[in-house]
Structure formats: structure tokens, C-alpha cells
Coordinates of C-alpha atoms in Angstrom, one line a residue:
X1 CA 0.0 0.0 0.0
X2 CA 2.6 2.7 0.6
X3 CA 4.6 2.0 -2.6
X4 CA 1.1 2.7 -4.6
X5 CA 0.7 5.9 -2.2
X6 CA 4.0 7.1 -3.0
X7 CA 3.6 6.5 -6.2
X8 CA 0.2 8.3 -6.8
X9 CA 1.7 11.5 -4.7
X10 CA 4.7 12.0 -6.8
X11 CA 3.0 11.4 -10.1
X12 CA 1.8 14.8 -10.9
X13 CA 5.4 16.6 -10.7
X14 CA 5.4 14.3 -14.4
X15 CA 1.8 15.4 -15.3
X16 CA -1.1 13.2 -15.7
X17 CA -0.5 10.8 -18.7
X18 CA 3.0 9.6 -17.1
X19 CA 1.2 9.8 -13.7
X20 CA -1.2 7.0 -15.4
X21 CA 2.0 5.3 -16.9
X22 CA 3.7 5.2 -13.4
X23 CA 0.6 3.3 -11.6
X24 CA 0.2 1.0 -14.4
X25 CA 3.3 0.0 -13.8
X26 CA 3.4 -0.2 -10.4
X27 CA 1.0 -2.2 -10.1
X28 CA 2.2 -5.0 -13.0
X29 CA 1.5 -3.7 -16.0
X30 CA -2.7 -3.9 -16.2
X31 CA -3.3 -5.7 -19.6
X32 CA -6.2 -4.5 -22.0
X33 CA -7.5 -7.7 -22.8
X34 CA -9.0 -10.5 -19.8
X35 CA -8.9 -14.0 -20.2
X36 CA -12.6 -15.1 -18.9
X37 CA -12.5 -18.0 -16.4
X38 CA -14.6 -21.2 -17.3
X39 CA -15.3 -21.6 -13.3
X40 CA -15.7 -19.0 -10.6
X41 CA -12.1 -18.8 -9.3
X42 CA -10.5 -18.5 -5.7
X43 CA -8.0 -15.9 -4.4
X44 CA -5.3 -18.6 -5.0
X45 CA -6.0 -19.0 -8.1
X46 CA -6.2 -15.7 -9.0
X47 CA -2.7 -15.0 -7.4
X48 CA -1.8 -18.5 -8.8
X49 CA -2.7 -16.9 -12.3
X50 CA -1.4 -13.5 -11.9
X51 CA -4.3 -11.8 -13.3
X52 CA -7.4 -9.8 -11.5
X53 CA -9.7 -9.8 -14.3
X54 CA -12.0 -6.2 -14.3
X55 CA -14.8 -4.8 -15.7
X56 CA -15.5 -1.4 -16.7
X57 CA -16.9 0.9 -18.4
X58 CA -15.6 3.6 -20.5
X59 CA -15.9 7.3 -19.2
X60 CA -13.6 10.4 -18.4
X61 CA -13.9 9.5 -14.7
X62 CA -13.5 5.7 -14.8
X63 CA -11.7 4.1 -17.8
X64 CA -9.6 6.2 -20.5
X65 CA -8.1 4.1 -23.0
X66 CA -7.8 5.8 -26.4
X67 CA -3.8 5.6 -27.0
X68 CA -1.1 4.0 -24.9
X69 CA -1.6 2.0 -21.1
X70 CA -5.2 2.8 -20.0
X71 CA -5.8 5.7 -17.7
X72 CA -8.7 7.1 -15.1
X73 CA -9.6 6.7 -11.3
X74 CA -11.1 3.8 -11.9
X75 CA -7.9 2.4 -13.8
X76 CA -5.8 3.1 -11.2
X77 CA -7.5 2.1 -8.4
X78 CA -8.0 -1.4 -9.7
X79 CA -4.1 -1.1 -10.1
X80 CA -3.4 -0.1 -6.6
X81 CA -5.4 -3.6 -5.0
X82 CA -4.5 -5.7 -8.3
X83 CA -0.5 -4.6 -6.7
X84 CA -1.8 -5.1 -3.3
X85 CA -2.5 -8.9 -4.1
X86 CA 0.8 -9.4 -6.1
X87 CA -0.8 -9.5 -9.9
X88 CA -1.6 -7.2 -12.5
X89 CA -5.3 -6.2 -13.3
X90 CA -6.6 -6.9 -17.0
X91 CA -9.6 -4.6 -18.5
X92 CA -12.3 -5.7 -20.1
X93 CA -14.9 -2.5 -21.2
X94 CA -18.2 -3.3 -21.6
X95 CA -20.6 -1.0 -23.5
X96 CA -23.3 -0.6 -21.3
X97 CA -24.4 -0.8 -18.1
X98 CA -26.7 -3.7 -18.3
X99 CA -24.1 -5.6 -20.3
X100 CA -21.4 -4.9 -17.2
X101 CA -23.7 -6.3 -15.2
X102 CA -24.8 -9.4 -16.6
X103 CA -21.0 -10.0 -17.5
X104 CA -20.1 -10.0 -14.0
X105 CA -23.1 -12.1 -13.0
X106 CA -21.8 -14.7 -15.7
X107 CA -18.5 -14.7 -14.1
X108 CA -16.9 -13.2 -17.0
X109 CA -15.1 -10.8 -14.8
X110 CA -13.7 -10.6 -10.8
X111 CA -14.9 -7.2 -9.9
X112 CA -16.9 -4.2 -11.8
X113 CA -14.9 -1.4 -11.2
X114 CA -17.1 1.5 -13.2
X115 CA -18.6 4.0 -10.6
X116 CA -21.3 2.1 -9.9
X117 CA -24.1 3.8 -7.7
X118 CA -25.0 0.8 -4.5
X119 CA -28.5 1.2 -5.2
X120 CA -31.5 -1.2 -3.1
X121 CA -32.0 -2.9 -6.8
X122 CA -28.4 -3.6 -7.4
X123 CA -27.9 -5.0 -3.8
X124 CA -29.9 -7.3 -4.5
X125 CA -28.5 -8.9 -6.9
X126 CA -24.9 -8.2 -6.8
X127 CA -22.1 -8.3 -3.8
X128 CA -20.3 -4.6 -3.7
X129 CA -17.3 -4.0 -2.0
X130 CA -16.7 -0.9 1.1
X131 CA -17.8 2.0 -0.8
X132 CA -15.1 4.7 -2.1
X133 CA -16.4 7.8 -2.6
X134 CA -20.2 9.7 -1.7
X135 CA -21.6 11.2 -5.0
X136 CA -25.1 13.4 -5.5
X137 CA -26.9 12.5 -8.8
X138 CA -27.9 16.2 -10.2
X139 CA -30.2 17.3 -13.4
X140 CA -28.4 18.9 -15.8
X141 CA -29.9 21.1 -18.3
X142 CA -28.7 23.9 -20.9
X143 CA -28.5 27.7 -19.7
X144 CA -31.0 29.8 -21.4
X145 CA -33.2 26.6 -21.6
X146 CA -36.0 25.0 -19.7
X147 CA -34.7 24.2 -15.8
X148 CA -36.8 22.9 -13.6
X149 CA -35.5 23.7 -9.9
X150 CA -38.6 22.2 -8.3
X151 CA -39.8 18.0 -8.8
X152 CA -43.3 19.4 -9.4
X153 CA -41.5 21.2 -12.9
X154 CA -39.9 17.5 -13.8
X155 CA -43.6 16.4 -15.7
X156 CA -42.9 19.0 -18.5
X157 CA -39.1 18.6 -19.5
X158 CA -37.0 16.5 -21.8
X159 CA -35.0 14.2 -19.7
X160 CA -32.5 11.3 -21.2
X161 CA -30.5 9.2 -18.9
X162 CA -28.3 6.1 -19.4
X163 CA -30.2 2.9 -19.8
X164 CA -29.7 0.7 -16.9
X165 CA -28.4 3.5 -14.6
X166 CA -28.9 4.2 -11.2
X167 CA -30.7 7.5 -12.4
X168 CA -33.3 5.2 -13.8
X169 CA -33.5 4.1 -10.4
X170 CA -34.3 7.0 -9.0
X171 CA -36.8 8.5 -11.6
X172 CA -38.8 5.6 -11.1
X173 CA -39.0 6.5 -7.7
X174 CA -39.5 10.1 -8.1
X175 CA -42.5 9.1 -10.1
X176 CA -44.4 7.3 -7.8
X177 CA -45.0 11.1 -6.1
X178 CA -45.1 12.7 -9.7
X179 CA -46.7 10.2 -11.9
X180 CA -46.1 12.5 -14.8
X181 CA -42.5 12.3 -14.7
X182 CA -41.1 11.0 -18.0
X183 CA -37.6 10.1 -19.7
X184 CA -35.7 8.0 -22.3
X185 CA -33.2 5.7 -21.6
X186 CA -30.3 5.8 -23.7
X187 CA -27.5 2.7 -24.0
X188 CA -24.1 3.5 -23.1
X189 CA -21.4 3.2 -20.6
X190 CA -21.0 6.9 -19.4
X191 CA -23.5 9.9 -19.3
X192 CA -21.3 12.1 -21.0
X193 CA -22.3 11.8 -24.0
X194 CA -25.9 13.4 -23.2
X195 CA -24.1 16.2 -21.1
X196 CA -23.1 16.7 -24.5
X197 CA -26.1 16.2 -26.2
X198 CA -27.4 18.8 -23.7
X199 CA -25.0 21.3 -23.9
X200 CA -25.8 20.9 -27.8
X201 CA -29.3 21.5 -27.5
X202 CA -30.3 18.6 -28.7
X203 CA -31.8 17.3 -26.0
X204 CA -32.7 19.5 -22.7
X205 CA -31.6 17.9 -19.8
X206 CA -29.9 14.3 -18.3
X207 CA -28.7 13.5 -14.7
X208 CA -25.4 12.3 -14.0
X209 CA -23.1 12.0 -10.6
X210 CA -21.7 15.0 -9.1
X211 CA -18.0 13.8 -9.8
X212 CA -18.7 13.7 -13.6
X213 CA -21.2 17.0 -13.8
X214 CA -18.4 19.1 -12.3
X215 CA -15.9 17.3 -14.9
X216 CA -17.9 18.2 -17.8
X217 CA -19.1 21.6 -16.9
X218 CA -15.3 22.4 -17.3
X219 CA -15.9 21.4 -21.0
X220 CA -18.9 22.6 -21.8
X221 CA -19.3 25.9 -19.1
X222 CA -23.5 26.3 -20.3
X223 CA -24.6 23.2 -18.5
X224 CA -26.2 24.1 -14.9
X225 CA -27.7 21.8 -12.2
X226 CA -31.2 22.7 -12.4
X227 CA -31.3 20.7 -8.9
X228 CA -30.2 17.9 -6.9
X229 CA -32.2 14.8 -7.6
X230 CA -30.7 12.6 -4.3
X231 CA -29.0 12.9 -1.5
X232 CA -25.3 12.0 -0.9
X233 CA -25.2 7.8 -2.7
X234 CA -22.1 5.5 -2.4
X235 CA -20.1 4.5 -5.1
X236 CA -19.1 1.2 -5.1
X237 CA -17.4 -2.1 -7.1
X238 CA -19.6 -5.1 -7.7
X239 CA -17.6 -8.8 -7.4
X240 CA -18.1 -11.5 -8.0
X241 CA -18.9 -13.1 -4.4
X242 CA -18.6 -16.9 -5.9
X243 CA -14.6 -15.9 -6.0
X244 CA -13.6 -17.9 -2.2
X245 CA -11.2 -14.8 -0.7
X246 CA -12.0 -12.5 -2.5
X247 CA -14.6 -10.5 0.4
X248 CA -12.6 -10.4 3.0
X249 CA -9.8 -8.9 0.7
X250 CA -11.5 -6.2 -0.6
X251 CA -13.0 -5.4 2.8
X252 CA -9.4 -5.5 4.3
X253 CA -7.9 -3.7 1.5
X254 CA -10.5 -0.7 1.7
X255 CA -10.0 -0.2 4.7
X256 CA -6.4 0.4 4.4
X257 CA -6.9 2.1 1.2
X258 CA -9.4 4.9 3.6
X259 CA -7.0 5.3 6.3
X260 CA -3.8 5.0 4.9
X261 CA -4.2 8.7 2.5
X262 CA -5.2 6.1 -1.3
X263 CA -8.3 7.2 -1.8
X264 CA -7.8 11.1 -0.8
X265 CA -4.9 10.9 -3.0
X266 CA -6.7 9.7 -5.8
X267 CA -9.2 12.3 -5.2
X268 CA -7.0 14.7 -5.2
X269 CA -5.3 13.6 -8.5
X270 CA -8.3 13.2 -10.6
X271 CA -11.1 15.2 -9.0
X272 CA -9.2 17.6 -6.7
X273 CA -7.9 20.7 -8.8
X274 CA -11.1 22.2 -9.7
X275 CA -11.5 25.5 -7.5
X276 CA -15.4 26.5 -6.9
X277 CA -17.2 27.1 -10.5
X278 CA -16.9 30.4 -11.8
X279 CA -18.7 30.6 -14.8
X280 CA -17.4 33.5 -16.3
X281 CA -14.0 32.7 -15.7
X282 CA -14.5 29.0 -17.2
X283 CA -16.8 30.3 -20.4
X284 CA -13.8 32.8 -21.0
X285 CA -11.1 30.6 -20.3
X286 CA -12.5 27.8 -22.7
X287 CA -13.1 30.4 -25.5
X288 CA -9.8 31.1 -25.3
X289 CA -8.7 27.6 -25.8
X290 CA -10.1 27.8 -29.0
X291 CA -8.8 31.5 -30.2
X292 CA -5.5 32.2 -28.9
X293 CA -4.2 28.7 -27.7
X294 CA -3.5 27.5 -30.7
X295 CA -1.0 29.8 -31.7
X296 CA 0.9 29.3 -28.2
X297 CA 0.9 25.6 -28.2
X298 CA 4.0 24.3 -30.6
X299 CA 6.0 27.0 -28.6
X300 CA 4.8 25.4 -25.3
X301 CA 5.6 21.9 -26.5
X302 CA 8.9 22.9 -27.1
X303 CA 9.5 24.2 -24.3
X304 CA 8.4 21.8 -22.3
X305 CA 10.5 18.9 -24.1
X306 CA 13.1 18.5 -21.7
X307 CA 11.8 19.9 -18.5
X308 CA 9.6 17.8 -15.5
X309 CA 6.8 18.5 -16.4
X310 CA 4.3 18.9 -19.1
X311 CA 3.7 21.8 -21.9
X312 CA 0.1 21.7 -20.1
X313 CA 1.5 23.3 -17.0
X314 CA 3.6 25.9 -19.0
X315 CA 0.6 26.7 -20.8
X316 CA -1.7 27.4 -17.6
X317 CA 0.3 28.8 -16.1
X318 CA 0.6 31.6 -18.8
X319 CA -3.1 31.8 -19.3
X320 CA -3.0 32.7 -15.2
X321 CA -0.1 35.2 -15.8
X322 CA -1.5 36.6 -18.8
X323 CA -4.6 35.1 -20.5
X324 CA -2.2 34.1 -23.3
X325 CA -2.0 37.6 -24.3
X326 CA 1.7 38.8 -25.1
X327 CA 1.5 42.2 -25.1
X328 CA 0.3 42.2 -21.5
X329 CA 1.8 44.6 -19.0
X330 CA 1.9 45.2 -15.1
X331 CA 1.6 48.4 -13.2
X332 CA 5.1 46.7 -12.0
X333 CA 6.6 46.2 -15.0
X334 CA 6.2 42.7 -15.5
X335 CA 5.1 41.7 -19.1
X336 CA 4.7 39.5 -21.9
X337 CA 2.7 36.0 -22.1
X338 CA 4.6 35.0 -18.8
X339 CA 5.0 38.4 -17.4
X340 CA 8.6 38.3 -17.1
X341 CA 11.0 41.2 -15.0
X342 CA 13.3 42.8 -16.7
X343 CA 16.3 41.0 -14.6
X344 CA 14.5 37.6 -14.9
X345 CA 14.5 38.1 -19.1
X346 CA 18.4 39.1 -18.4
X347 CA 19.1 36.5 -16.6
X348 CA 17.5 33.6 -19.2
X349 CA 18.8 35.1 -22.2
X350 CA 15.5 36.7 -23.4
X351 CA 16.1 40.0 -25.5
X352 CA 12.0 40.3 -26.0
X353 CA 10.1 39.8 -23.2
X354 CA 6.8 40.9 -25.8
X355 CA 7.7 38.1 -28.3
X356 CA 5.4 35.2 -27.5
X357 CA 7.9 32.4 -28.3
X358 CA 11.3 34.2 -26.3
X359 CA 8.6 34.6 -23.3
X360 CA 7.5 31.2 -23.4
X361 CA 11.2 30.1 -23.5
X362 CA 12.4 32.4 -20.6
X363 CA 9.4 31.7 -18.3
X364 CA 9.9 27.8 -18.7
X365 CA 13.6 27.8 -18.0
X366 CA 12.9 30.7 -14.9
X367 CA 10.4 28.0 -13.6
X368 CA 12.7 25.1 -14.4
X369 CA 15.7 26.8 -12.3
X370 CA 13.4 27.1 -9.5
X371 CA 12.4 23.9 -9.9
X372 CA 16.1 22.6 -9.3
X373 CA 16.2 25.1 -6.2
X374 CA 13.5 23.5 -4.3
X375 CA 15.0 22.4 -1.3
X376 CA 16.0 18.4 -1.8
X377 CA 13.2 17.5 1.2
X378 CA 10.4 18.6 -1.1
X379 CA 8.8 15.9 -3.7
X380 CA 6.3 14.7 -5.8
X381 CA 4.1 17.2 -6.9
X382 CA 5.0 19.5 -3.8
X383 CA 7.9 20.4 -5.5
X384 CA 6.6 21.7 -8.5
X385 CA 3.5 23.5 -6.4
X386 CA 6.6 25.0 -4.5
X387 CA 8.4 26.2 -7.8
X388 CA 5.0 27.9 -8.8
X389 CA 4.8 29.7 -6.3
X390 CA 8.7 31.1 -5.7
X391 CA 7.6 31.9 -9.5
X392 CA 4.5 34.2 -8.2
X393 CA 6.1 35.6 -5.2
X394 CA 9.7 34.7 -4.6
X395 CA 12.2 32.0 -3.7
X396 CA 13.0 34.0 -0.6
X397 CA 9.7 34.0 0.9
X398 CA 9.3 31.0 0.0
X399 CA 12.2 29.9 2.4
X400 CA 11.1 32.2 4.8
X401 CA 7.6 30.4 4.6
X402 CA 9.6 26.8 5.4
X403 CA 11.2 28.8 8.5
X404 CA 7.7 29.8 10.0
X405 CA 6.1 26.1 8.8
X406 CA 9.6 24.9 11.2
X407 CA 8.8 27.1 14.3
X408 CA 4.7 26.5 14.3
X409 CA 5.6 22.9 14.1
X410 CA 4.6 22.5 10.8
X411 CA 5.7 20.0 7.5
X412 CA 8.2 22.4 5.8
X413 CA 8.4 20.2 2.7
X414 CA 4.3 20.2 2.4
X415 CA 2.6 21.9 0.2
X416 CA -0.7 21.7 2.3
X417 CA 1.1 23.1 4.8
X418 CA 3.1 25.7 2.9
X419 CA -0.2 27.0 1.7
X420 CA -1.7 27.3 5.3
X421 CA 1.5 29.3 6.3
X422 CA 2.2 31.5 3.2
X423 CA -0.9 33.7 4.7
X424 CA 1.3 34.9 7.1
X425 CA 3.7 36.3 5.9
X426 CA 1.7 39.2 5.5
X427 CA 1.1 39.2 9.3
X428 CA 3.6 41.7 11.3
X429 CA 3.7 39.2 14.2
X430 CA 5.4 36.5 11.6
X431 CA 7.2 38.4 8.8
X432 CA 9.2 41.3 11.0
X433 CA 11.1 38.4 12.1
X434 CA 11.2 36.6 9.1
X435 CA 14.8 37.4 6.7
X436 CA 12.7 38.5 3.7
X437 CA 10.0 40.4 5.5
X438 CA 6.6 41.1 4.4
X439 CA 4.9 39.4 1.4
X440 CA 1.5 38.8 0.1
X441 CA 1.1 35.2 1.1
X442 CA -2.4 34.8 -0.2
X443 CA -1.1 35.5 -3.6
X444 CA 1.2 32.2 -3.7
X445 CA -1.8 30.2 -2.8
X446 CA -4.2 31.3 -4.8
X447 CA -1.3 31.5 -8.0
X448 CA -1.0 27.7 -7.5
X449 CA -4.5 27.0 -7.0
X450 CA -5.5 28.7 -10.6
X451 CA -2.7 26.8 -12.2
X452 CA -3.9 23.6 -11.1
X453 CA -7.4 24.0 -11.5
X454 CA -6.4 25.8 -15.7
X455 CA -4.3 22.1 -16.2
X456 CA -6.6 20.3 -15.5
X457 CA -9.3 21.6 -17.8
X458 CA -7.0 21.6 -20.6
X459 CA -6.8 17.9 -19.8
X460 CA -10.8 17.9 -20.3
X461 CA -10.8 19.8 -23.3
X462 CA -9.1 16.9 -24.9
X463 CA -6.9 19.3 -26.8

């Protein structure tokens, strides 16, 4: 369990696609294809084999697998307990829900790892493991179209959901108080393709999870929740409970997987860097993906070639410096697409700090030297968060921030607790005894939260 927790938590410093890579491999490899069992199996044999066999489904939360090793929080947590029992976990993606299901009843499969909702029906009919994370299914309609906030306004709207689903589950019984509720059930294995459809306008409204609205509204920045259709619901894998061992390992291994920092680590990696929705930031921001991205992003690439981390982060980080304009300009002089000093253009050879390709350069190889100055204590993806922000406000306050974390008996090398101490810097009590005096230590924070929340919608624009 550790090695997969160390491995998760110093994934991001390499981005998201080698972060993928690095569980994959950590836990065996994680074929594509699953050899089906004639029999129901036993633990033994399935460490005897070498091979946990799981369906999924595929989705943008649960099972990525267009190019390369197979990615998503469904991915690599079937990784991390594949490791945990010494054999490598094969995928097998079904198409639908109801074809996962009667696949696993069949025994053509060990577990169904596809954020399955533990709904009264399924229980009945399937064995789930602990549940790993609470979800809220939501309606999502279009902005500008028809809403409903209330169940009494359900009767009158155009409502698809996934065939199978859990939010099938719960229409039916929404409409034994509203008998007037109606919907269509379309197959498929994930609901984003009608959070499409809706933002499209082709249909006007769906329900999906929470997890997956807040992914997609990243994407497409018109879809609203009209209104919470359930309360908080467990999500869940199915196994098959014919397979001798395999209950008390999964209820072992969740355990340790809650207490041990696996699960909020995964969290953290796949659903943690969105900040609170902002629609106008998000609507402009995407926009902006489309009209003055594409210019940037050979420059970015290049840039990014040889450094630890990925031509995403360079390019986030300018749109939070700049909004990937280059002839932008601070009341302190900063300017350019990364808002470069004067002395820090000096310093990295940049003649231009207005030319968009010299600024891209100079601000990657700026970040990439503080990068290689983070003390040697900090890792993972701490130390990049760390770089970012000696970027926004200063490798010296930065250190002086590690002193304070030292003296309030803090983790000096921890981001989380970096960003709960920067703050203070701009407090007399702390910073007139600090080397580098007073700084704006909210700035920092909020610098690093912006670049991590801009990332990772890049990563859902599928750009």
C-alpha cells in the first residue's frame, strides 16, 4: 500500500499521462484484454494466475483508453489492489451498463470497477465492496433553456439518462409522487455523451453524478444543475462473491486504502484541482482555448521537451499570468505571455520579453531553475507547487515560509502546509522576524491553485 501511495503523490510533478504510466506500472503492467474464467475462481488461483480480471466501463472519470496503457480513477485504483495482491489487473470494457452487469453475474469478470451507484436494486442482486467515494446524482440542463429547480417542474421537461443507470433508479422512484415524470433511456457506458447532447441542445436535460457534472461543466461551461435529484449515494465495485477470498480482501484492502491517505490521494489527482465554478472565468477561459491557444501551443511543446513537467503546466500557467496575451503589461513592469522582469528576461537570455515564443522560453527555464532550487526535502508534486509559487512571489519567501512552517511545528516540505502558512507572511507578528520580510502570502496560494485548476481543464478539453 505505501509504494502505490508514494507513487500516486509524486505522479503529478510528471503530469497526468506519465502519472497514469507510473501506476500501471506499479502495479504490473494492467493488460487490456482479460482472459474469462470457465469456473468461478479462488483468491489462490487468481494469485496462482497472476491476473485480476476487471470490468469497466468507459468514461472520463473511470476508464480512459484511447492511446497508450489505460488511464482514469477507476484504472488506477483497480491497479493499486491488483498490486496489493501481487498481480496485474486486465480490463475488459463493456458497452453498457446492463451488459457490465450481466457479464459480471456470468462470471466473466472478478470485480466491476465502473462508478457504480450501490443502489436497493443492485444490492440485491450483486455483492459490492466498502464504498469509495459519496456522489449526488444532479439534473443537468442547458443555460437559457427550460430548468426545472422544483420535482413538481420535472412532468414537462425533456429528460435522457443512461439505460440501466442508477438514475433510472431513482426516476422511477421520483415518479411514484409525480406520476407525470417522463424520460428516455439511452444505451451506453457513461453519461457524458448526453451532457453533451445537452449542452448541444439537442436534448434538454440528463442526470449524471456530481463527480462527472463538475468534470464536464469544465468542457462545456452552459450546463447548470437545475437541482439535486438525491442525496449523498455510495459509489461502489460489484464482485463476484462466488470468487472464495475475495470479500474479506476487498474489505481489508478498503479499509487500508481509507486510512492509509489512497483514496484522498486519488481524489486529489483526478477530482481535486477544480477551485469553486466560476462561470465566467470557465466560459472565458475555454473560448480562449479555441482563439489564442492555438498559436501558443508548438511554442509550449517545445519548451516543455526536456523539462519535469508537461507543456500543459507551462501553458496554464501563462493563461494565469497573462490570458495568453503577449502584449500584456503590469503596473510593476512585468510583461509578456509570462510576465517576465526585466532582470529575470536578463538573466534567461531573453532580448523580447513581448515576443510570445522568447517569453514562453524564458518563463519555462525561470520555472525550471526554480524547480532545481527547491530544497531536496520537497517531492512529488510539492515540489513543482513550490516552484509555482517562488515563480508568483519569490524564492526567498518561499524559504522564509519553510522557516515559519519549522517554528509552528509545521511540515516544511508540504505543500498543504506551505499553503496554510504563506498567509502569514503578511502578518507583522510573523514576517518582521522573518529574513525576507513582508509578502502577500495569499497570492502564492491562490497563484498555485489557478494553475492547477487551468491544467486540468486543458486535460478535459481533450486538446
Amino acid at each position: 500500500m505505501t509504494d502505490i501511495v508514494r507513487t500516486i503523490r509524486s505522479g503529478l510533478k510528471l503530469g497526468l499521462s506519465a502519472f497514469t504510466s507510473l501506476i500501471a506500472l506499479a502495479a504490473c503492467g494492467g493488460a487490456n484484454t482479460a482472459t474469462i474464467p470457465s469456473e468461478p475462481d479462488t483468491l489462490s488461483l487468481i494469485r496462482e494466475r497472476g491476473e485480476l480480471i476487471i470490468l469497466t466501463l468507459a468514461g472520463p472519470t473511470s476508464y480512459i483508453g484511447e492511446s497508450g496503457a489505460p488511464s482514469g480513477y477507476e484504472v488506477d485504483l483497480a491497479n493499486a489492489f491488483a498490486s496489493e495482491l501481487g498481480v496485474s489487473a486486465s480490463f475488459r470494457v463493456e458497452a453498457s451498463i446492463p451488459e457490465l452487469l450481466e457479464a459480471l453475474e456470468a462470471g466473466e469478470g472478478h470485480i466491476a470497477a465502473a462508478g457504480l451507484t450501490q443502489t436497493t436494486g443492485r444490492a440485491e442482486r450483486l455483492a459490492f465492496a466498502p464504498a469509495y467515494k459519496a456522489v449526488t446524482e444532479q439534473l443537468v440542463c442547458r443555460r437559457g433553456g427550460p430548468s426545472p429547480t422544483r420535482r413538481d417542474g420535472l412532468a414537462n421537461t425533456d429528460i435522457h439518462v443512461l439505460e440501466g443507470s442508477s438514475y433510472e433508479e431513482t426516476l422511477i422512484a421520483l415518479q411514484a409522487q409525480h406520476p407525470d415524470i417522463r424520460w428516455d433511456s439511452e444505451p451506453g457506458g457513461s453519461a457524458m455523451p448526453l451532457l453533451e447532447a445537452v449542452d448541444g441542445g439537442d436534448i434538454a436535460c440528463t442526470v449524471s453524478d456530481s463527480h462527472l457534472v463538475d468534470f464536464a461543466r469544465r468542457r462545456h461551461p452552459e450546463l447548470v444543475v437545475a437541482q439535486n435529484l438525491t442525496g449523498e449515494q455510495s459509489l461502489a465495485w460489484a464482485y463476484d462473491a462466488r470468487v472464495e477470498g475475495l470479500d474479506s480482501a476487498l474489505a481489508d484492502w478498503f479499509a487500508q486504502a481509507h486510512s492509509s491517505g489512497l483514496l484522498e490521494a486519488l481524489d486529489e489527482t483526478w477530482f481535486g484541482q477544480y477551485g469553486d465554478y466560476d462561470y465566467v472565468d470557465i466560459a472565458r477561459f475555454v473560448r480562449r482555448v479555441d482563439d489564442r491557444l492555438p498559436r501558443y501551443r508548438r511554442w509550449f511543446e517545445d519548451a516543455a521537451e526536456d523539462l519535469p513537467f508537461e507543456w500543459e503546466l507551462l501553458a496554464a500557467q501563462a493563461y494565469q499570468e497573462s490570458h495568453w496575451d503577449p502584449d500584456a503589461v503590469s503596473a510593476t513592469g512585468v510583461r509578456g505571455l509570462m510576465m517576465l522582469t526585466l532582470s529575470t528576461a536578463e538573466r534567461v537570455g531573453i532580448d523580447d520579453r513581448t515576443d510570445p515564443r522568447q517569453s514562453i522560453r524564458g518563463g519555462a527555464a525561470y520555472l525550471d531553475d526554480l524547480y532545481a532550487r527547491v530544497p531536496d526535502g520537497v517531492t512529488g508534486e510539492d515540489r513543482l507547487w513550490f516552484a509555482l509559487a517562488a515563480y508568483n512571489v519569490g524564492m526567498g519567501h518561499m524559504y522564509d515560509a519553510r522557516r515559519l512552517a519549522e517554528r509552528l511545528g509545521r511540515n516544511k516540505d508540504s505543500w498543504d502546509d506551505l499553503a496554510e502558512i504563506l498567509p502569514l507572511l503578511s502578518d507583522p507578528e510573523h514576517y518582521a522576524t522573518l529574513r525576507y520580510g513582508y509578502a502577500r502570502g495569499h497570492e502564492p496560494v491562490r497563484y498555485v491553485e489557478k494553475i492547477r485548476e487551468y491544467r486540468a481543464m486543458l486535460a478535459a478539453q481533450d486538446i
